[in-house]
PDB file of C-alpha atoms and ligand atoms in Angstrom:
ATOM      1  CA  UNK F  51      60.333  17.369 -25.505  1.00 98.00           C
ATOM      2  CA  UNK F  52      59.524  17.153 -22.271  1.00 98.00           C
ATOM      3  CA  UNK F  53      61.288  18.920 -18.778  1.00 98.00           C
ATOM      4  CA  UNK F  54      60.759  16.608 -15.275  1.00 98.00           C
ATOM      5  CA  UNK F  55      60.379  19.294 -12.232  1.00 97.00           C
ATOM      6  CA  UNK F  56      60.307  19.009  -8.813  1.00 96.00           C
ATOM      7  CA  UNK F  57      58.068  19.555  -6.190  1.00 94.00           C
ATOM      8  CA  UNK F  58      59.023  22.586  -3.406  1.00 87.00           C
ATOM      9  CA  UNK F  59      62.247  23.735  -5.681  1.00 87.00           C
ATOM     10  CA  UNK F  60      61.453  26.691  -7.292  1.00 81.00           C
ATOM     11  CA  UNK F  61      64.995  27.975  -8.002  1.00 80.00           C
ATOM     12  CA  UNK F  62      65.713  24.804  -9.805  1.00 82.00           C
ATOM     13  CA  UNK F  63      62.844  22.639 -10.510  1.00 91.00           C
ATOM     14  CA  UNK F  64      64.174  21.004 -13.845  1.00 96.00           C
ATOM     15  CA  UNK F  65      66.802  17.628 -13.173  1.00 96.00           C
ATOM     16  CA  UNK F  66      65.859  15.577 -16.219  1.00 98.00           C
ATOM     17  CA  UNK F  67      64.163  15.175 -19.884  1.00 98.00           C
ATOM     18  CA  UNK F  68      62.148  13.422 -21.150  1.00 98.00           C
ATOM     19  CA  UNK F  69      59.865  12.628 -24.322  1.00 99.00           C
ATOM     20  CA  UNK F  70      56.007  12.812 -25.001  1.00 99.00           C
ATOM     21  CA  UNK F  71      54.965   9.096 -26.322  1.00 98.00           C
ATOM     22  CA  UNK F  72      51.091   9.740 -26.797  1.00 98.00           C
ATOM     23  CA  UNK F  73      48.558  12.076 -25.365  1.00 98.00           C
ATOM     24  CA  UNK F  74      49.096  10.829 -21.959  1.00 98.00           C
ATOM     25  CA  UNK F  75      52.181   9.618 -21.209  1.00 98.00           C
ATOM     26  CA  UNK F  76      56.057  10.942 -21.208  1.00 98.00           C
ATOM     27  CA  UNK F  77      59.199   8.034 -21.427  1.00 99.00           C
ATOM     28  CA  UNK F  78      62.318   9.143 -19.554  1.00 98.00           C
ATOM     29  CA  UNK F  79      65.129   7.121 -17.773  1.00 98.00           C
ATOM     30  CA  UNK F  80      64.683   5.343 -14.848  1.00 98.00           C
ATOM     31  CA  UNK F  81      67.549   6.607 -13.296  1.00 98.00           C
ATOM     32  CA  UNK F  82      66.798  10.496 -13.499  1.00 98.00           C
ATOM     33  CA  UNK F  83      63.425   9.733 -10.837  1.00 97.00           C
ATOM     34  CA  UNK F  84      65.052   6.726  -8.504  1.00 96.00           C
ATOM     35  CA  UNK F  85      66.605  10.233  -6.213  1.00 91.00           C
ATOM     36  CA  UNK F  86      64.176  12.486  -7.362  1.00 96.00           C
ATOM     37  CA  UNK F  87      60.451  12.455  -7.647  1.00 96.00           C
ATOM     38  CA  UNK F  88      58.706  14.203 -10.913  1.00 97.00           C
ATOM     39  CA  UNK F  89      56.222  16.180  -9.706  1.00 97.00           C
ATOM     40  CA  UNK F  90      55.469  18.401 -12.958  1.00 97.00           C
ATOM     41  CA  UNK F  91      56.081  18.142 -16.275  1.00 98.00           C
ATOM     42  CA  UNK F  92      56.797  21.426 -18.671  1.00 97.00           C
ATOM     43  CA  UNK F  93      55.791  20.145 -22.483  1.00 98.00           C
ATOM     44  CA  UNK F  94      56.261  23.008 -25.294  1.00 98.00           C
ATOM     45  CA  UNK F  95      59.126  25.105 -23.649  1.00 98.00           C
ATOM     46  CA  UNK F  96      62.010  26.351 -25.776  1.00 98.00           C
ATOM     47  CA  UNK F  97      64.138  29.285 -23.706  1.00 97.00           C
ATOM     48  CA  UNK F  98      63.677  28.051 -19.755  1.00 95.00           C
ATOM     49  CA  UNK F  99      64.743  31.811 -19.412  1.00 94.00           C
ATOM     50  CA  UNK F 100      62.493  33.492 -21.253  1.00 93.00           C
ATOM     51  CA  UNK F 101      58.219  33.258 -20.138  1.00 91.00           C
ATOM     52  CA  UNK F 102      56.651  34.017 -23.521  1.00 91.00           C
ATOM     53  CA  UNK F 103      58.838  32.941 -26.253  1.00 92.00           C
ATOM     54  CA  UNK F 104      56.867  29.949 -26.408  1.00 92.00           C
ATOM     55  CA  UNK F 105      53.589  28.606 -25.281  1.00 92.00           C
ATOM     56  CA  UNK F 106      54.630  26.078 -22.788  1.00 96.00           C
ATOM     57  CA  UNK F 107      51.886  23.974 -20.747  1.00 96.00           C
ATOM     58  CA  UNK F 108      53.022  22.441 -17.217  1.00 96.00           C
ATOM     59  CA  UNK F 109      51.362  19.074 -16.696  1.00 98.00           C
ATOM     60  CA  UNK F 110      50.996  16.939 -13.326  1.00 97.00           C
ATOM     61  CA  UNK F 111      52.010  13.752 -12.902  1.00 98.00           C
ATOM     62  CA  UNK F 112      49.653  11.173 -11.721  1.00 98.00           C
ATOM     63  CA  UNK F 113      51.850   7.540 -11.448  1.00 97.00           C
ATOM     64  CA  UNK F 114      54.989   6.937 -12.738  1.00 97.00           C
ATOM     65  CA  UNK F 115      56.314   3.165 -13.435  1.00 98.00           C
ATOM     66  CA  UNK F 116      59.730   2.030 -13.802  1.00 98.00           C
ATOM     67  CA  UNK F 117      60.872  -0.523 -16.144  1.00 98.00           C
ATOM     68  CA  UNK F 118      60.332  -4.007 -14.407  1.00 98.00           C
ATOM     69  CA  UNK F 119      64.383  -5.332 -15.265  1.00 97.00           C
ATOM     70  CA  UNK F 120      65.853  -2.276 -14.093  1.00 98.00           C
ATOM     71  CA  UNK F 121      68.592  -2.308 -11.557  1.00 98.00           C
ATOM     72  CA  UNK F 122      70.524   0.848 -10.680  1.00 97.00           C
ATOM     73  CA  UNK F 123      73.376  -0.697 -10.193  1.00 98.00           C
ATOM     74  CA  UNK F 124      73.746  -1.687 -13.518  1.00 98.00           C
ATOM     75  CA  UNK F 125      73.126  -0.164 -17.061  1.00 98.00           C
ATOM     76  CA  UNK F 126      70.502  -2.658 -18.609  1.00 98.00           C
ATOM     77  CA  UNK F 127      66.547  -0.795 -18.995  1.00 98.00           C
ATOM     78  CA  UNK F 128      67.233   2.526 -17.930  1.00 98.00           C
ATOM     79  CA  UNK F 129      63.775   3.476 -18.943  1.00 98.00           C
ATOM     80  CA  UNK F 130      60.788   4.711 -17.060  1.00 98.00           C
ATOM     81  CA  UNK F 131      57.299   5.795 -17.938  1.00 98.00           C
ATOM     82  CA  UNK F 132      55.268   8.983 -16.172  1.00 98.00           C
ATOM     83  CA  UNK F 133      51.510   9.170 -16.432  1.00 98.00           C
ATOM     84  CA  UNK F 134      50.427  12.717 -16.539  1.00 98.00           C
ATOM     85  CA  UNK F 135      47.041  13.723 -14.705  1.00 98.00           C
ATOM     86  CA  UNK F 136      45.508  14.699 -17.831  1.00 98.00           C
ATOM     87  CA  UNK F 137      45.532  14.477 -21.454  1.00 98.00           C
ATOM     88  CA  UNK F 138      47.531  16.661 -23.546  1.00 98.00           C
ATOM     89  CA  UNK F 139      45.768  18.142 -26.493  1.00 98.00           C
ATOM     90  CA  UNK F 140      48.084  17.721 -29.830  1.00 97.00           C
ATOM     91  CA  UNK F 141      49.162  20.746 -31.283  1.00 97.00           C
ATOM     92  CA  UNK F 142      51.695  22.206 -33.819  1.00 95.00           C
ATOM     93  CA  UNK F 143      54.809  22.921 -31.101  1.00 95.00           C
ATOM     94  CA  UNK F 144      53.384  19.896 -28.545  1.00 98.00           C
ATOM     95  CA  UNK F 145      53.278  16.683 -30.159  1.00 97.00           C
ATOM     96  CA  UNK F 146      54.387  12.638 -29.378  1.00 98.00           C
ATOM     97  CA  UNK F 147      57.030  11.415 -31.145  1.00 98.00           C
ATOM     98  CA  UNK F 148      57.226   8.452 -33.323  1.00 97.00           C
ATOM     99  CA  UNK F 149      57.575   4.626 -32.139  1.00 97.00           C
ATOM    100  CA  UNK F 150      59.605   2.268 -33.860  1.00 96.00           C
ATOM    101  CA  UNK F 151      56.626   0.318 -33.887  1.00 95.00           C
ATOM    102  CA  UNK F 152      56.041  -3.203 -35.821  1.00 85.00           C
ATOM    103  CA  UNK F 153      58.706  -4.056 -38.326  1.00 78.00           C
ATOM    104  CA  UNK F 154      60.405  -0.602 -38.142  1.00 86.00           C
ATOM    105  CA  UNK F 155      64.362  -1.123 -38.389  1.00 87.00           C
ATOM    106  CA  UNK F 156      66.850   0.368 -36.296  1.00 91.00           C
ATOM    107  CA  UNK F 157      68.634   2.194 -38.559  1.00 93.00           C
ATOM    108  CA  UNK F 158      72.156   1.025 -39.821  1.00 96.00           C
ATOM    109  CA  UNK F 159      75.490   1.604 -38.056  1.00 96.00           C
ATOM    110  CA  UNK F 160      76.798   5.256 -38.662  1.00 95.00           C
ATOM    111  CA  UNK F 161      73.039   6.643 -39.554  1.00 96.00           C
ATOM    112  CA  UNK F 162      72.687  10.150 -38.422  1.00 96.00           C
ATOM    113  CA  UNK F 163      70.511  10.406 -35.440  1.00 97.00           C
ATOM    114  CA  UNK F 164      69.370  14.022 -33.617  1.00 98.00           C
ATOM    115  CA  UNK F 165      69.477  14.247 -29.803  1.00 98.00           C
ATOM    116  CA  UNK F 166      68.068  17.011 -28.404  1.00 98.00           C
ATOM    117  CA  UNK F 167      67.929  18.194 -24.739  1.00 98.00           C
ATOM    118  CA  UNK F 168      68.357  21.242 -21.900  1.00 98.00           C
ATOM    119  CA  UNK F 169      71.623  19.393 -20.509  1.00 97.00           C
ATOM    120  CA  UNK F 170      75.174  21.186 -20.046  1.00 96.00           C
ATOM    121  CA  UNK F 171      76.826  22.555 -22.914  1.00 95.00           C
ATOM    122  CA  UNK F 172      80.206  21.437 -21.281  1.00 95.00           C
ATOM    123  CA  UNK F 173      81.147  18.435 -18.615  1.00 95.00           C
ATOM    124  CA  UNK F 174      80.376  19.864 -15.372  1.00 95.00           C
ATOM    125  CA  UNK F 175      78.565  22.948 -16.929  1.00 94.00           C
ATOM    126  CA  UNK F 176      75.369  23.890 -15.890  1.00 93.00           C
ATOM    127  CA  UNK F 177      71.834  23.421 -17.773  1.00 94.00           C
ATOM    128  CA  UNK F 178      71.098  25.169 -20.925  1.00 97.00           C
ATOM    129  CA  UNK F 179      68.213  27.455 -20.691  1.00 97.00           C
ATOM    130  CA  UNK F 180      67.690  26.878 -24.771  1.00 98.00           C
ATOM    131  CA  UNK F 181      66.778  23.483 -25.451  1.00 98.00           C
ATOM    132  CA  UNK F 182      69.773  22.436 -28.115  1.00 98.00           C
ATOM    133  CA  UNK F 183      70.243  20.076 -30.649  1.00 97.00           C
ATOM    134  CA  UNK F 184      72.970  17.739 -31.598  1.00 96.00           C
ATOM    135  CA  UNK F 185      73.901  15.574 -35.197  1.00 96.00           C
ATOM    136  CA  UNK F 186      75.455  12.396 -34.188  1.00 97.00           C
ATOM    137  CA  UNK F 187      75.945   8.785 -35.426  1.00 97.00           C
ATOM    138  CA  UNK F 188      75.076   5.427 -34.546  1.00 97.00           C
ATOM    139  CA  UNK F 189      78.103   3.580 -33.671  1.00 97.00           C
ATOM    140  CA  UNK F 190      78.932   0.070 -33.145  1.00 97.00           C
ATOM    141  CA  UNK F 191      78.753  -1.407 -29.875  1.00 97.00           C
ATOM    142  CA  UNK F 192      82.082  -2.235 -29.983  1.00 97.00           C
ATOM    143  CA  UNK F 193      83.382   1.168 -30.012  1.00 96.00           C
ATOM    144  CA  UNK F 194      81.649   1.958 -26.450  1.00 97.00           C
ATOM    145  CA  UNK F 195      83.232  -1.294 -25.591  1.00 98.00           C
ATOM    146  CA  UNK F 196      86.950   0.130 -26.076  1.00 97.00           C
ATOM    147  CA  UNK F 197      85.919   3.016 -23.974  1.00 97.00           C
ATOM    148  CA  UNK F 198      83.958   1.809 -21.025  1.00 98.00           C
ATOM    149  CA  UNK F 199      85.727  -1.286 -20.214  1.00 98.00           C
ATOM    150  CA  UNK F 200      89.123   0.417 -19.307  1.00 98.00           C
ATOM    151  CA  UNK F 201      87.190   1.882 -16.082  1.00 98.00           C
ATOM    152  CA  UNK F 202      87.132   0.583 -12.658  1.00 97.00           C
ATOM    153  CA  UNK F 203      83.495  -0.314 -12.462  1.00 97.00           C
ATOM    154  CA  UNK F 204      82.611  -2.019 -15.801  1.00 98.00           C
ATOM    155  CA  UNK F 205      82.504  -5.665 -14.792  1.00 98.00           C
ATOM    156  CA  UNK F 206      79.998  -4.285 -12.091  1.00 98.00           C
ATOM    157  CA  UNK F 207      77.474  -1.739 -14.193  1.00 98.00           C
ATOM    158  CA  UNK F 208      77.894  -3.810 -17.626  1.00 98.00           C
ATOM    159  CA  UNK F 209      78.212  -7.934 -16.903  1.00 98.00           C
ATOM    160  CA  UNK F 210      76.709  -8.629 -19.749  1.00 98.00           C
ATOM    161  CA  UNK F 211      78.712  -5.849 -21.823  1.00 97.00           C
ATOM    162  CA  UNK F 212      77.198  -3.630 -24.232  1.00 97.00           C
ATOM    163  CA  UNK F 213      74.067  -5.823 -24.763  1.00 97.00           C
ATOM    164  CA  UNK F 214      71.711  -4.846 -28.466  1.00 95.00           C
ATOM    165  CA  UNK F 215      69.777  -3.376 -25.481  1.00 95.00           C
ATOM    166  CA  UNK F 216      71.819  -0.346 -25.447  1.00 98.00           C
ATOM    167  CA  UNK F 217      72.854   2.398 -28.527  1.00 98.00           C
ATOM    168  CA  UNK F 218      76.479   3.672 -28.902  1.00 98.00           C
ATOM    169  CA  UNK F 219      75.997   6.931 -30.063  1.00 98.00           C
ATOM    170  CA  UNK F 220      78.724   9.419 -30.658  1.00 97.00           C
ATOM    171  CA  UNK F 221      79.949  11.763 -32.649  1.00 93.00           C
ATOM    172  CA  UNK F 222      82.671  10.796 -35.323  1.00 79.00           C
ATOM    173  CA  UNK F 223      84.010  14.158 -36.463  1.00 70.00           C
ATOM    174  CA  UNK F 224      85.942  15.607 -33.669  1.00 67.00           C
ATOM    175  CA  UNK F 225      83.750  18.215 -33.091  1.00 73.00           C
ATOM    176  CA  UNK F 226      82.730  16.645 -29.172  1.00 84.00           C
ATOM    177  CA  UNK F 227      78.994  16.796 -29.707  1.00 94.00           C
ATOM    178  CA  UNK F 228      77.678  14.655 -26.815  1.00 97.00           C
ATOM    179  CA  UNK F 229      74.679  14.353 -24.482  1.00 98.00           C
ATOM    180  CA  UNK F 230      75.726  15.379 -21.191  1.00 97.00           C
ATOM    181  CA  UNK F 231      75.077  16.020 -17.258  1.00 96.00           C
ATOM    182  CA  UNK F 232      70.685  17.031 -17.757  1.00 97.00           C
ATOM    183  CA  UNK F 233      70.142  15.521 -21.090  1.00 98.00           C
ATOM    184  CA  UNK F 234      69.550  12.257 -19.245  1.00 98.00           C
ATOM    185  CA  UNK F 235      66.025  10.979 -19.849  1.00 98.00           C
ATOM    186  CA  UNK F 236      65.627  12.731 -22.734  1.00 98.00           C
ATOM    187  CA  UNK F 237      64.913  11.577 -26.801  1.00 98.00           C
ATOM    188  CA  UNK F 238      67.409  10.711 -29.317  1.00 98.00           C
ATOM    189  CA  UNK F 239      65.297  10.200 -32.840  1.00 98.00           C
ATOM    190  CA  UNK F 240      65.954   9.150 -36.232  1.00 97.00           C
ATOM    191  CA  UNK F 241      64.186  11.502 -39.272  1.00 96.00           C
ATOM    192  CA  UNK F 242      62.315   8.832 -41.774  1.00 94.00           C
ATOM    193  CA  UNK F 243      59.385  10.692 -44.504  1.00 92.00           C
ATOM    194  CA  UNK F 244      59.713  14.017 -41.941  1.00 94.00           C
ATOM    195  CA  UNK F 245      58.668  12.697 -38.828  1.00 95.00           C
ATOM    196  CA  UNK F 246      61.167  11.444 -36.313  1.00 97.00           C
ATOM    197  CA  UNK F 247      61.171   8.624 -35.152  1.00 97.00           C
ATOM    198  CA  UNK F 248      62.339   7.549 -31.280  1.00 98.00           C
ATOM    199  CA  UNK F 249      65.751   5.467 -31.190  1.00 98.00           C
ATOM    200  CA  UNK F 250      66.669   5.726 -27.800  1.00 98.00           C
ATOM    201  CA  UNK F 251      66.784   7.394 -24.261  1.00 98.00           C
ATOM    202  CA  UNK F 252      69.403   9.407 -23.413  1.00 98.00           C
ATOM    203  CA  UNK F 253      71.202   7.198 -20.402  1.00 98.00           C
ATOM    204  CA  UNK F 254      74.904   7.523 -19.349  1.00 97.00           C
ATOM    205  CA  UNK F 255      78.254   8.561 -20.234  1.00 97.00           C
ATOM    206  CA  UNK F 256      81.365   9.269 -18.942  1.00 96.00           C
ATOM    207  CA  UNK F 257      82.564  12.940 -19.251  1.00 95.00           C
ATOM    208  CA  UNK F 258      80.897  14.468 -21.974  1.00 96.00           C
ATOM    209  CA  UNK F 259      82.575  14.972 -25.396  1.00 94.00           C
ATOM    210  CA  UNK F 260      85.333  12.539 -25.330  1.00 93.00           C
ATOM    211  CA  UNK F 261      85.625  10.535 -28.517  1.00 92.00           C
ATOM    212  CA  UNK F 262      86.564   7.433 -26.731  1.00 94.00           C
ATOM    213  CA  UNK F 263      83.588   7.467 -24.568  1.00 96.00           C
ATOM    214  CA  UNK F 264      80.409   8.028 -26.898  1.00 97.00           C
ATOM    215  CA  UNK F 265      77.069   8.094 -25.072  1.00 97.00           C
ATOM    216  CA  UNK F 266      75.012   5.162 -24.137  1.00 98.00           C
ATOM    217  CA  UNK F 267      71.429   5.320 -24.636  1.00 98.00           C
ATOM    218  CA  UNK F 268      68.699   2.952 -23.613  1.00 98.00           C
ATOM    219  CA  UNK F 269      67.158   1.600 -26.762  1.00 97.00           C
ATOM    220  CA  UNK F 270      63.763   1.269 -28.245  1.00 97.00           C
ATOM    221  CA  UNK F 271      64.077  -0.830 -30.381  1.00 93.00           C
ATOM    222  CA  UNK F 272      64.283  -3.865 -28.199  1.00 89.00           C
ATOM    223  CA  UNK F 273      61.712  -5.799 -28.688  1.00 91.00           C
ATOM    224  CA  UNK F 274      60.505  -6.402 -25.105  1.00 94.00           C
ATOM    225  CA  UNK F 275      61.698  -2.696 -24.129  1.00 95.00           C
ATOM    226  CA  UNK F 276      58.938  -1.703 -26.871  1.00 96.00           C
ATOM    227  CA  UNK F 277      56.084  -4.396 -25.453  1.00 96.00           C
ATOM    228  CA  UNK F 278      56.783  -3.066 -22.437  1.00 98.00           C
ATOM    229  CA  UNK F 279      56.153   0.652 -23.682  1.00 98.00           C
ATOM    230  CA  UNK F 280      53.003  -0.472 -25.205  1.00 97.00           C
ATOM    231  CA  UNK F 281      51.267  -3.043 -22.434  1.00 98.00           C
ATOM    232  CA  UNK F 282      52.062   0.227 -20.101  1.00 98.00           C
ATOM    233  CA  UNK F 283      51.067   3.551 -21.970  1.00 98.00           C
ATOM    234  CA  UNK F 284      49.150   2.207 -25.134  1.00 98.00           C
TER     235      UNK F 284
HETATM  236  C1  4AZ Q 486      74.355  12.495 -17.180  1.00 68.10           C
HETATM  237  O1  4AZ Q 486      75.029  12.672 -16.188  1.00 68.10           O
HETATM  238  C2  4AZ Q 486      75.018  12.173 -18.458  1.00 68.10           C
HETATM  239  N1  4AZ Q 486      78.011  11.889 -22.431  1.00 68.10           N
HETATM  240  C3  4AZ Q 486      74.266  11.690 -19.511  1.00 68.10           C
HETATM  241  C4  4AZ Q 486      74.872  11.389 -20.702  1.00 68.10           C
HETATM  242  C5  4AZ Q 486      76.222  11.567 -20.851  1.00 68.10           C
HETATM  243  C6  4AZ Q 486      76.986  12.056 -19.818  1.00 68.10           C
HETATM  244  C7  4AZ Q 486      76.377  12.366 -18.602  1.00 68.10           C
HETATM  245  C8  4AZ Q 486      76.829  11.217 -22.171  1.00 68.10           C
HETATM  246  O2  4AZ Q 486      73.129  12.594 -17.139  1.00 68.10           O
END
């Protein structure tokens, strides 16, 4: 897991997520650094509150690179890559996550899928200081359909609908587990032989919590999403 800061706010540095690919480079969403520039990035943290409960490293960031078919005013690609200024070394509590790399399926509709993240606990809420962890489900595109095209704006943000592009992702027993306002940027993963794999980016929603509007998530699994990943940061 990874925490974007920025520069000359030391009240509040932390506005995003984010999620360590290899040794030097961190994948986020393109729409948490389009307002705000990432000037640091806090790798190994657990309790933002706390200064010792775990051995977190701040890293610099060197060049950051937005995904070339990205266009804020839509939903399509919300993924962005930041280059940090030097390598991290691998250890037991900082560590890259899998790629779904090669012939590696997305996993089926309704698979159980962890998201993790320092966003609000509630809509509106403010950040967690514990990074926290959610169970939720892979649904099908057609269920963020039902939601998102009953607002205003979805013939504007989605023209080509809920493209393979973009994960569903919700919870589907009541209990409202949800990314949410700070979580943006950040991993959602898939657990294959114990290592967890990356399934998407954590990307948009509306509210946080309501069953008829599950999460959207930039995925990695797209083929040219992934080449992209790997002509960049591999
Ligand atoms: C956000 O504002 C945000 N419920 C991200 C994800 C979700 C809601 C809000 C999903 O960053």
């Amino acid at each position: 897991m990874a925490l974007l800061g920025e520069e000359n706010n030391p009240r509040a540095p932390w506005f995003c997520d984010g999620v360590l690919i290899n040794e030097q480079w961190v994948l986020t969403a393109a729409h948490c650094i389009i307002e705000k520039v990432p000037h640091v990035v806090r790798l190994g943290e657990h309790d933002l509150s706390s200064t010792h409960e775990s051995n977190h490293q701040d890293y610099y960031v060197k060049n950051f690179v937005f995904h070339p078919d990205y266009d804020n005013r839509q939903v399509y690609h919300d993924l962005a890559l930041i280059q940090l200024t030097q390598r991290v070394p691998i250890t037991n509590t900082i560590r890259p996550v899998c790629l779904p790399w090669g012939r590696h399926p997305l996993p089926a509709t309704g698979s159980l899928l962890t998201l993790t993240g320092w966003g609000g606990t509630y809509y509106k809420g403010p950040m967690s200081d514990i990074l926290q962890e959610a169970s939720l489900y892979l649904l099908p595109a057609s269920k963020c359909v039902a939601g998102y095209s009953t607002l205003h704006d979805y013939a504007q943000k989605y023209p080509k609908g809920i493209t393979s592009d973009l994960l569903c992702i919700g919870d589907t027993d009541g209990q409202g587990q949800d990314a949410c306002q700070g979580d943006s940027g950040g991993p959602v993963m898939h657990r294959r032989n114990n290592k967890y794999y990356l399934s998407g980016i954590v990307s948009l929603g509306y509210g946080c919590g309501n069953p008829e509007f599950p999460g959207i998530y930039a995925s990695v699994h797209h083929s040219p999403d992934l080449a992209w990943i790997k002509r960049i940061a591999f």
